[in-house]
């Protein structure tokens, strides 16, 4: 039997031939992909032709806007120039339609288009598939089941918990301003709102604001991580506790139920309850939405009032006449604060905590002016642009609480700090209550002024973050 051995020359020839075949296949696949991208771009150009926008690079789109210190300034120029909506090219074959008109908002929010997967997928590993990102029938079931958790009677005792957390923060501020009147407030407010959520979600005792693990005046990411690590353990312990004989009725008769109690008692229409994973996702969603967004709203409101001392003083006088020294504050008090409510709403107009939300059109849409879009187009509801649209709000950059005076009227979709339609923020009343408590108790104790050397610049992220924080000057009131 003979064994044939390829000569080095023949072996190299075989390898070379194989590489040529691979190169040819790769080239064909590359050309096919290029043709596919070209066809998609042509489809997009045709689909979006009714919506003008600034010139864009064929490959980089409008990416230059992302290079700005804040992309809001160029976007607001678009709001002034292009009626109702415009196109934003992210790169050559990817675009979204930015809308900032109340009639357009009403049409989109009145539908049931899914949230954009690209925009929200980064949140899922952190908060799970809770109410914020769920879709369809599952979302509807969870929303219906969770709605009782935000009933007036449930929220009532939370006001005292909110006040306790705010007072811990203000006590810290008194110590700090005795050394330096300048203070970065957002880090402290963020810890305070997380503290409140821990009390309302888990009946947490004590205050994480005094936890040595969380440095003073910094973001509460470390506290969030610790909280998330313990969520599963807390759920497991609570479920085991409720299974003990007689404990269920004891909990039901408590002075108030926390958010986890309500989730554990809840039942869907078919009688099933939430799984441990679903419980974790809803608790984490509640903590995310009720902590970061509310902290941002409170901090921007304090900044707006610091920048407008005449409105700050009028709020203070309203609160002093209602609360005295603020030793006690109840839900009834919160309903008797018309001017502070106007100021909070005007601050939320100027600085909406959530500047954008995103939808993917599941079917064609036609807007009131006759322009239309096909299914498959991503839409960005630009709340910051809506709130700063001069066609909707005259002199939009001016802080004017009278816009929200009793008896004033706006388009139903002109003011959307909590979104709108069926997917509006389920916790909006919880958030408004906490903002009122925080602002009222702060103004009773401190006079606020802006720090002229460090003006906050709003940066649109998941929430409206201030570049380099929100720095204020605080003076303790006698």
Short mmCIF file of C-alpha atoms in Angstrom, two decimals:
data_model
loop_
_atom_site.label_atom_id
_atom_site.label_comp_id
_atom_site.label_asym_id
_atom_site.label_seq_id
_atom_site.Cartn_x
_atom_site.Cartn_y
_atom_site.Cartn_z
CA UNK A 1 0.00 0.00 0.00
CA UNK A 2 1.38 3.38 -1.01
CA UNK A 3 0.85 6.63 0.86
CA UNK A 4 0.67 9.80 -1.17
CA UNK A 5 2.08 12.91 0.43
CA UNK A 6 1.22 16.39 -0.84
CA UNK A 7 4.25 18.37 -1.76
CA UNK A 8 4.66 21.74 0.00
CA UNK A 9 3.88 23.49 -3.26
CA UNK A 10 0.59 21.59 -3.76
CA UNK A 11 -0.38 22.12 -0.06
CA UNK A 12 0.17 25.86 -0.34
CA UNK A 13 -1.87 25.86 -3.50
CA UNK A 14 -4.80 24.14 -1.75
CA UNK A 15 -4.71 26.63 1.14
CA UNK A 16 -4.51 29.51 -1.28
CA UNK A 17 -7.47 28.18 -3.23
CA UNK A 18 -9.50 27.79 -0.04
CA UNK A 19 -8.68 31.34 1.01
CA UNK A 20 -9.78 32.59 -2.39
CA UNK A 21 -13.13 30.79 -2.03
CA UNK A 22 -13.62 32.18 1.50
CA UNK A 23 -12.71 35.68 0.30
CA UNK A 24 -15.15 35.39 -2.59
CA UNK A 25 -17.98 34.21 -0.31
CA UNK A 26 -17.20 37.02 2.17
CA UNK A 27 -17.25 39.56 -0.63
CA UNK A 28 -20.61 38.27 -1.88
CA UNK A 29 -22.07 38.37 1.63
CA UNK A 30 -20.69 41.88 2.12
CA UNK A 31 -22.24 43.05 -1.13
CA UNK A 32 -25.57 41.45 -0.21
CA UNK A 33 -25.49 43.19 3.19
CA UNK A 34 -24.59 46.50 1.54
CA UNK A 35 -27.50 46.07 -0.89
CA UNK A 36 -29.83 45.28 2.00
CA UNK A 37 -28.72 48.38 3.93
CA UNK A 38 -29.06 50.50 0.77
CA UNK A 39 -32.62 49.26 0.19
CA UNK A 40 -33.49 49.93 3.83
CA UNK A 41 -32.08 53.45 3.63
CA UNK A 42 -34.07 54.12 0.47
CA UNK A 43 -37.20 52.84 2.21
CA UNK A 44 -36.50 55.13 5.18
CA UNK A 45 -35.92 58.15 2.94
CA UNK A 46 -39.28 57.56 1.27
CA UNK A 47 -41.10 56.83 4.56
CA UNK A 48 -39.70 59.97 6.21
CA UNK A 49 -39.92 62.38 3.29
CA UNK A 50 -42.85 64.29 4.82
CA UNK A 51 -40.73 65.19 7.86
CA UNK A 52 -37.90 67.61 7.07
CA UNK A 53 -34.78 67.81 9.20
CA UNK A 54 -31.33 69.44 9.10
CA UNK A 55 -28.85 68.02 6.57
CA UNK A 56 -27.31 64.77 7.71
CA UNK A 57 -24.18 62.82 6.79
CA UNK A 58 -24.96 59.74 4.70
CA UNK A 59 -23.15 57.52 7.23
CA UNK A 60 -22.96 59.41 10.55
CA UNK A 61 -26.42 60.96 10.35
CA UNK A 62 -26.87 63.64 12.98
CA UNK A 63 -24.37 62.04 15.36
CA UNK A 64 -22.55 65.35 15.66
CA UNK A 65 -25.34 66.42 18.04
CA UNK A 66 -24.22 63.75 20.49
CA UNK A 67 -20.78 65.37 20.62
CA UNK A 68 -22.24 68.53 22.12
CA UNK A 69 -21.86 69.19 25.85
CA UNK A 70 -25.63 68.99 25.83
CA UNK A 71 -27.64 67.85 22.85
CA UNK A 72 -30.71 69.76 24.04
CA UNK A 73 -29.69 73.11 22.57
CA UNK A 74 -29.57 71.96 18.91
CA UNK A 75 -32.72 69.91 19.43
CA UNK A 76 -34.61 72.96 20.72
CA UNK A 77 -33.58 74.83 17.57
CA UNK A 78 -35.33 72.06 15.64
CA UNK A 79 -38.45 72.48 17.77
CA UNK A 80 -38.62 76.13 16.71
CA UNK A 81 -37.86 75.48 13.03
CA UNK A 82 -39.75 72.29 12.16
CA UNK A 83 -43.46 72.12 13.05
CA UNK A 84 -44.60 69.27 15.29
CA UNK A 85 -41.92 66.71 14.41
CA UNK A 86 -38.66 66.10 12.58
CA UNK A 87 -36.33 63.24 11.70
CA UNK A 88 -33.20 62.44 13.64
CA UNK A 89 -30.73 60.25 11.74
CA UNK A 90 -28.64 58.20 14.15
CA UNK A 91 -26.53 56.80 11.31
CA UNK A 92 -26.96 55.87 7.70
CA UNK A 93 -29.67 53.25 8.02
CA UNK A 94 -31.15 54.10 11.40
CA UNK A 95 -33.46 57.03 12.11
CA UNK A 96 -36.22 58.04 14.50
CA UNK A 97 -38.96 60.64 14.34
CA UNK A 98 -38.81 63.20 17.15
CA UNK A 99 -42.24 64.56 18.09
CA UNK A 100 -42.89 67.58 20.32
CA UNK A 101 -46.44 68.65 19.51
CA UNK A 102 -49.42 67.97 21.84
CA UNK A 103 -51.70 66.71 19.02
CA UNK A 104 -49.00 64.32 17.86
CA UNK A 105 -48.41 63.19 21.45
CA UNK A 106 -52.09 62.49 21.91
CA UNK A 107 -52.22 60.27 18.81
CA UNK A 108 -49.16 58.21 19.76
CA UNK A 109 -50.01 57.88 23.46
CA UNK A 110 -53.55 56.84 22.55
CA UNK A 111 -52.20 53.74 20.82
CA UNK A 112 -50.58 50.57 22.15
CA UNK A 113 -47.30 50.55 20.23
CA UNK A 114 -44.52 48.65 22.02
CA UNK A 115 -41.69 50.46 23.72
CA UNK A 116 -38.53 50.56 21.67
CA UNK A 117 -36.41 47.51 22.45
CA UNK A 118 -33.18 49.34 21.55
CA UNK A 119 -33.96 52.15 23.99
CA UNK A 120 -34.98 50.04 27.00
CA UNK A 121 -32.96 46.80 26.69
CA UNK A 122 -30.14 48.19 28.87
CA UNK A 123 -32.57 48.67 31.76
CA UNK A 124 -33.86 45.07 31.77
CA UNK A 125 -30.79 43.47 33.43
CA UNK A 126 -31.13 46.05 36.22
CA UNK A 127 -34.87 46.26 36.84
CA UNK A 128 -36.15 43.11 35.11
CA UNK A 129 -39.34 42.81 33.10
CA UNK A 130 -41.57 44.96 35.26
CA UNK A 131 -44.34 47.39 34.44
CA UNK A 132 -41.96 49.83 32.75
CA UNK A 133 -40.93 47.44 29.95
CA UNK A 134 -43.72 44.83 29.79
CA UNK A 135 -46.03 44.77 26.76
CA UNK A 136 -49.43 43.47 25.72
CA UNK A 137 -51.70 41.39 27.92
CA UNK A 138 -49.01 40.75 30.53
CA UNK A 139 -48.52 44.48 30.99
CA UNK A 140 -52.30 44.99 31.24
CA UNK A 141 -52.64 42.29 33.91
CA UNK A 142 -49.77 43.67 35.99
CA UNK A 143 -50.99 47.26 35.65
CA UNK A 144 -54.48 46.28 36.78
CA UNK A 145 -53.09 44.29 39.69
CA UNK A 146 -50.72 47.05 40.84
CA UNK A 147 -53.15 49.97 40.55
CA UNK A 148 -54.57 49.41 44.09
CA UNK A 149 -51.03 49.91 45.47
CA UNK A 150 -51.34 53.60 44.59
CA UNK A 151 -54.84 54.19 45.94
CA UNK A 152 -55.43 57.32 48.02
CA UNK A 153 -55.81 55.32 51.26
CA UNK A 154 -52.58 53.41 50.63
CA UNK A 155 -50.61 56.59 49.93
CA UNK A 156 -51.94 58.39 53.02
CA UNK A 157 -49.59 56.92 55.65
CA UNK A 158 -46.63 57.18 53.28
CA UNK A 159 -46.58 60.96 53.80
CA UNK A 160 -45.26 60.52 57.33
CA UNK A 161 -42.53 58.16 56.08
CA UNK A 162 -41.57 60.69 53.42
CA UNK A 163 -41.38 63.46 56.02
CA UNK A 164 -39.15 61.33 58.26
CA UNK A 165 -36.68 60.77 55.42
CA UNK A 166 -36.70 64.46 54.44
CA UNK A 167 -35.99 65.53 58.03
CA UNK A 168 -32.95 63.22 58.22
CA UNK A 169 -31.63 64.89 55.06
CA UNK A 170 -32.31 68.40 56.38
CA UNK A 171 -30.59 67.60 59.69
CA UNK A 172 -27.49 66.60 57.69
CA UNK A 173 -27.73 69.83 55.72
CA UNK A 174 -27.76 71.87 58.94
CA UNK A 175 -24.47 70.28 59.97
CA UNK A 176 -22.91 70.76 56.55
CA UNK A 177 -23.93 74.39 56.00
CA UNK A 178 -22.48 75.34 59.37
CA UNK A 179 -19.12 74.65 57.71
CA UNK A 180 -19.87 75.78 54.15
CA UNK A 181 -23.08 77.30 52.82
CA UNK A 182 -22.48 75.80 49.35
CA UNK A 183 -23.97 72.35 48.88
CA UNK A 184 -24.47 69.90 46.02
CA UNK A 185 -28.04 68.83 46.71
CA UNK A 186 -28.84 66.13 44.14
CA UNK A 187 -26.69 63.46 45.76
CA UNK A 188 -28.41 64.03 49.11
CA UNK A 189 -31.89 64.18 47.61
CA UNK A 190 -31.21 60.96 45.71
CA UNK A 191 -30.32 59.18 48.94
CA UNK A 192 -33.40 60.62 50.62
CA UNK A 193 -35.79 59.36 47.92
CA UNK A 194 -34.12 55.93 48.02
CA UNK A 195 -34.57 55.95 51.79
CA UNK A 196 -38.27 56.76 51.31
CA UNK A 197 -38.70 53.97 48.77
CA UNK A 198 -37.05 51.49 51.14
CA UNK A 199 -39.53 52.45 53.85
CA UNK A 200 -42.56 52.34 51.55
CA UNK A 201 -41.55 49.20 49.65
CA UNK A 202 -40.10 47.07 52.46
CA UNK A 203 -41.04 48.82 55.76
CA UNK A 204 -37.28 49.32 56.17
CA UNK A 205 -36.39 50.53 59.66
CA UNK A 206 -33.79 53.21 60.24
CA UNK A 207 -32.31 55.37 57.48
CA UNK A 208 -29.87 54.44 54.75
CA UNK A 209 -28.96 58.14 54.63
CA UNK A 210 -26.81 57.61 57.69
CA UNK A 211 -25.25 54.40 56.29
CA UNK A 212 -21.47 54.75 56.40
CA UNK A 213 -21.25 52.74 53.18
CA UNK A 214 -22.65 55.66 51.22
CA UNK A 215 -20.36 58.74 51.07
CA UNK A 216 -21.88 62.11 51.81
CA UNK A 217 -23.16 64.09 48.88
CA UNK A 218 -22.49 61.40 46.26
CA UNK A 219 -24.83 59.38 44.05
CA UNK A 220 -26.47 56.49 45.85
CA UNK A 221 -25.37 53.81 43.37
CA UNK A 222 -23.71 51.83 46.17
CA UNK A 223 -26.92 51.97 48.19
CA UNK A 224 -28.89 50.86 45.13
CA UNK A 225 -26.57 47.89 44.60
CA UNK A 226 -26.94 46.82 48.21
CA UNK A 227 -30.71 47.19 47.96
CA UNK A 228 -30.94 45.08 44.80
CA UNK A 229 -28.75 42.38 46.32
CA UNK A 230 -31.14 42.03 49.25
CA UNK A 231 -34.43 42.23 47.33
CA UNK A 232 -34.63 38.46 46.70
CA UNK A 233 -33.78 37.74 50.33
CA UNK A 234 -36.44 40.16 51.60
CA UNK A 235 -39.09 38.67 49.30
CA UNK A 236 -38.20 35.14 50.41
CA UNK A 237 -38.36 36.05 54.11
CA UNK A 238 -41.64 37.95 53.72
CA UNK A 239 -43.32 35.08 51.84
CA UNK A 240 -42.18 32.56 54.45
CA UNK A 241 -43.45 34.87 57.22
CA UNK A 242 -46.88 35.20 55.60
CA UNK A 243 -47.22 31.42 55.34
CA UNK A 244 -47.09 31.07 59.13
CA UNK A 245 -50.44 30.47 60.78
CA UNK A 246 -52.25 33.69 61.64
CA UNK A 247 -49.57 35.98 60.19
CA UNK A 248 -51.56 36.76 57.04
CA UNK A 249 -54.42 38.34 58.98
CA UNK A 250 -52.00 40.21 61.24
CA UNK A 251 -50.36 41.81 58.23
CA UNK A 252 -53.71 42.66 56.65
CA UNK A 253 -54.72 44.48 59.83
CA UNK A 254 -51.51 46.55 59.98
CA UNK A 255 -51.83 50.33 60.12
CA UNK A 256 -50.50 50.42 56.58
CA UNK A 257 -49.28 47.89 54.05
CA UNK A 258 -46.00 48.41 52.25
CA UNK A 259 -45.59 47.90 48.51
CA UNK A 260 -44.28 44.33 48.90
CA UNK A 261 -47.28 43.36 51.09
CA UNK A 262 -49.65 44.60 48.40
CA UNK A 263 -47.79 42.68 45.68
CA UNK A 264 -47.85 39.48 47.74
CA UNK A 265 -51.60 39.81 48.37
CA UNK A 266 -52.42 40.69 44.78
CA UNK A 267 -54.07 38.20 42.46
CA UNK A 268 -54.61 38.30 38.74
CA UNK A 269 -58.06 37.72 37.28
CA UNK A 270 -57.27 34.02 36.83
CA UNK A 271 -56.38 33.74 40.52
CA UNK A 272 -52.62 33.38 40.01
CA UNK A 273 -50.10 35.46 41.90
CA UNK A 274 -46.77 36.91 40.82
CA UNK A 275 -43.75 34.62 40.65
CA UNK A 276 -40.62 35.50 42.63
CA UNK A 277 -38.99 36.84 39.44
CA UNK A 278 -42.04 38.99 38.67
CA UNK A 279 -42.13 40.26 42.26
CA UNK A 280 -38.46 41.19 42.05
CA UNK A 281 -38.99 42.99 38.73
CA UNK A 282 -41.94 45.03 40.00
CA UNK A 283 -40.19 45.98 43.25
CA UNK A 284 -37.02 46.98 41.37
CA UNK A 285 -39.10 48.96 38.85
CA UNK A 286 -40.91 50.77 41.67
CA UNK A 287 -37.58 51.57 43.31
CA UNK A 288 -36.01 52.84 40.06
CA UNK A 289 -38.98 54.93 38.91
CA UNK A 290 -39.79 56.20 42.38
CA UNK A 291 -36.24 57.04 43.36
CA UNK A 292 -34.13 58.50 40.55
CA UNK A 293 -36.86 60.37 38.69
CA UNK A 294 -38.36 61.85 41.87
CA UNK A 295 -34.94 62.90 43.16
CA UNK A 296 -34.28 64.67 39.88
CA UNK A 297 -37.67 66.41 39.99
CA UNK A 298 -37.15 67.61 43.57
CA UNK A 299 -33.60 68.86 42.90
CA UNK A 300 -34.54 70.80 39.76
CA UNK A 301 -37.52 72.30 41.64
CA UNK A 302 -35.23 73.48 44.45
CA UNK A 303 -32.92 74.99 41.85
CA UNK A 304 -35.82 76.79 40.10
CA UNK A 305 -37.03 78.24 43.41
CA UNK A 306 -33.48 79.20 44.41
CA UNK A 307 -33.20 81.08 41.11
CA UNK A 308 -36.50 82.92 41.66
CA UNK A 309 -36.56 84.21 45.25
CA UNK A 310 -39.93 85.97 44.87
CA UNK A 311 -41.65 82.65 44.09
CA UNK A 312 -39.62 80.89 46.78
CA UNK A 313 -40.79 83.37 49.41
CA UNK A 314 -44.42 83.10 48.34
CA UNK A 315 -44.19 79.31 48.66
CA UNK A 316 -42.60 79.67 52.09
CA UNK A 317 -45.36 81.96 53.31
CA UNK A 318 -48.01 79.54 52.08
CA UNK A 319 -46.31 76.66 53.91
CA UNK A 320 -45.75 78.63 57.12
CA UNK A 321 -49.41 79.60 57.28
CA UNK A 322 -50.40 75.97 56.75
CA UNK A 323 -47.80 73.99 58.72
CA UNK A 324 -46.34 76.39 61.29
CA UNK A 325 -42.99 74.85 62.18
CA UNK A 326 -43.66 71.75 60.07
CA UNK A 327 -43.62 69.35 63.02
CA UNK A 328 -46.55 67.52 61.47
CA UNK A 329 -47.46 67.14 57.80
CA UNK A 330 -50.32 65.05 56.40
CA UNK A 331 -51.90 64.24 53.06
CA UNK A 332 -54.61 66.80 53.83
CA UNK A 333 -51.91 69.49 54.07
CA UNK A 334 -50.54 68.52 50.65
CA UNK A 335 -53.93 69.19 49.11
CA UNK A 336 -53.90 72.75 50.49
CA UNK A 337 -50.73 73.97 48.78
CA UNK A 338 -51.93 75.59 45.54
CA UNK A 339 -48.92 77.86 44.98
CA UNK A 340 -46.26 75.29 45.79
CA UNK A 341 -48.09 72.88 43.46
CA UNK A 342 -47.99 75.50 40.69
CA UNK A 343 -44.26 76.01 41.23
CA UNK A 344 -43.52 72.27 41.21
CA UNK A 345 -45.46 71.84 37.97
CA UNK A 346 -43.66 74.76 36.35
CA UNK A 347 -40.31 73.27 37.40
CA UNK A 348 -41.40 69.92 35.93
CA UNK A 349 -42.29 71.73 32.72
CA UNK A 350 -38.86 73.35 32.49
CA UNK A 351 -37.01 70.24 33.70
CA UNK A 352 -39.08 67.11 32.97
CA UNK A 353 -37.35 64.24 34.83
CA UNK A 354 -37.78 61.93 31.82
CA UNK A 355 -36.85 63.94 28.70
CA UNK A 356 -37.67 61.24 26.11
CA UNK A 357 -39.62 58.01 25.79
CA UNK A 358 -39.55 55.73 22.76
CA UNK A 359 -42.06 53.67 20.77
CA UNK A 360 -41.78 51.42 17.72
CA UNK A 361 -44.79 51.87 15.45
CA UNK A 362 -46.56 48.51 15.17
CA UNK A 363 -48.93 49.78 12.46
CA UNK A 364 -49.16 52.87 10.22
CA UNK A 365 -50.06 56.17 11.85
CA UNK A 366 -51.62 59.36 10.50
CA UNK A 367 -51.29 62.63 12.40
CA UNK A 368 -53.89 65.42 12.59
CA UNK A 369 -52.08 67.50 9.92
CA UNK A 370 -52.31 64.61 7.44
CA UNK A 371 -48.69 63.48 7.57
CA UNK A 372 -48.21 59.76 8.10
CA UNK A 373 -45.63 57.13 8.93
CA UNK A 374 -45.56 53.40 8.12
CA UNK A 375 -45.19 50.59 10.63
CA UNK A 376 -41.65 49.87 11.77
CA UNK A 377 -40.56 53.46 12.33
CA UNK A 378 -39.13 54.30 15.79
CA UNK A 379 -40.74 57.37 17.37
CA UNK A 380 -39.23 59.46 20.16
CA UNK A 381 -41.68 61.42 22.29
CA UNK A 382 -39.53 64.41 23.16
CA UNK A 383 -41.14 65.73 26.36
CA UNK A 384 -38.39 68.28 26.94
CA UNK A 385 -39.03 69.68 23.45
CA UNK A 386 -42.80 69.68 24.03
CA UNK A 387 -42.39 71.62 27.29
CA UNK A 388 -40.07 74.14 25.61
CA UNK A 389 -42.08 74.47 22.39
CA UNK A 390 -42.86 78.20 21.91
CA UNK A 391 -45.97 77.32 19.90
CA UNK A 392 -47.33 75.49 22.95
CA UNK A 393 -45.84 77.55 25.81
CA UNK A 394 -45.21 81.27 25.12
CA UNK A 395 -41.78 82.38 26.43
CA UNK A 396 -40.97 78.77 27.30
CA UNK A 397 -37.65 79.50 29.05
CA UNK A 398 -39.31 81.80 31.61
CA UNK A 399 -40.21 80.32 35.01
CA UNK A 400 -43.88 81.33 35.32
CA UNK A 401 -45.97 79.30 37.82
CA UNK A 402 -49.13 81.21 36.79
CA UNK A 403 -49.29 78.89 33.77
CA UNK A 404 -50.72 76.33 36.22
CA UNK A 405 -52.96 78.66 38.24
CA UNK A 406 -56.42 77.28 39.12
CA UNK A 407 -58.71 77.87 36.16
CA UNK A 408 -55.89 78.01 33.60
CA UNK A 409 -56.19 75.65 30.67
CA UNK A 410 -53.76 73.86 28.39
CA UNK A 411 -54.00 71.20 25.75
CA UNK A 412 -54.51 67.82 27.46
CA UNK A 413 -51.12 66.68 26.12
CA UNK A 414 -49.12 69.91 26.49
CA UNK A 415 -47.70 68.97 29.91
CA UNK A 416 -46.46 65.38 30.26
CA UNK A 417 -43.91 65.01 33.07
CA UNK A 418 -45.50 61.63 33.84
CA UNK A 419 -46.20 60.69 30.21
CA UNK A 420 -49.85 60.15 29.23
CA UNK A 421 -52.40 57.68 27.91
CA UNK A 422 -52.87 54.21 29.36
CA UNK A 423 -49.14 53.85 30.07
CA UNK A 424 -48.80 57.02 32.12
CA UNK A 425 -46.74 56.80 35.30
CA UNK A 426 -48.69 54.68 37.79
CA UNK A 427 -46.83 56.35 40.68
CA UNK A 428 -47.36 59.97 39.66
CA UNK A 429 -49.39 60.82 42.78
CA UNK A 430 -46.76 59.16 44.99
CA UNK A 431 -44.09 61.28 43.28
CA UNK A 432 -46.07 64.52 43.54
CA UNK A 433 -46.71 63.88 47.25
CA UNK A 434 -43.02 63.29 47.90
CA UNK A 435 -42.01 66.41 45.97
CA UNK A 436 -44.45 68.54 47.97
CA UNK A 437 -43.22 67.13 51.29
CA UNK A 438 -39.56 67.64 50.37
CA UNK A 439 -39.97 71.18 49.02
CA UNK A 440 -42.28 72.30 51.84
CA UNK A 441 -40.06 71.07 54.69
CA UNK A 442 -36.91 72.39 52.97
CA UNK A 443 -38.33 75.89 52.55
CA UNK A 444 -39.42 75.96 56.19
CA UNK A 445 -35.84 75.39 57.27
CA UNK A 446 -33.63 77.02 54.62
CA UNK A 447 -33.44 79.98 52.30
CA UNK A 448 -32.08 78.85 48.93
CA UNK A 449 -29.94 80.72 46.40
CA UNK A 450 -28.16 79.47 43.27
CA UNK A 451 -24.39 79.09 43.16
CA UNK A 452 -23.46 81.49 40.30
CA UNK A 453 -20.09 79.80 39.80
CA UNK A 454 -21.68 76.41 39.04
CA UNK A 455 -24.80 76.68 36.90
CA UNK A 456 -26.32 73.22 36.26
CA UNK A 457 -26.57 72.17 32.61
CA UNK A 458 -29.36 69.65 31.89
CA UNK A 459 -28.10 66.51 30.14
CA UNK A 460 -30.68 64.10 28.66
CA UNK A 461 -30.02 60.56 29.82
CA UNK A 462 -32.58 58.06 31.13
CA UNK A 463 -33.48 60.96 33.41
CA UNK A 464 -32.62 64.66 33.03
CA UNK A 465 -29.27 64.80 34.82
CA UNK A 466 -27.45 68.06 35.65
CA UNK A 467 -23.86 68.22 34.44
CA UNK A 468 -21.68 68.43 37.59
CA UNK A 469 -24.69 68.31 39.92
CA UNK A 470 -26.98 71.00 41.35
CA UNK A 471 -25.10 73.38 43.65
CA UNK A 472 -27.02 75.75 45.91
CA UNK A 473 -26.26 78.20 48.69
CA UNK A 474 -28.28 77.45 51.81
CA UNK A 475 -28.97 79.79 54.73
CA UNK A 476 -30.56 78.37 57.85
CA UNK A 477 -33.73 80.23 58.82
CA UNK A 478 -34.14 81.29 62.43
#
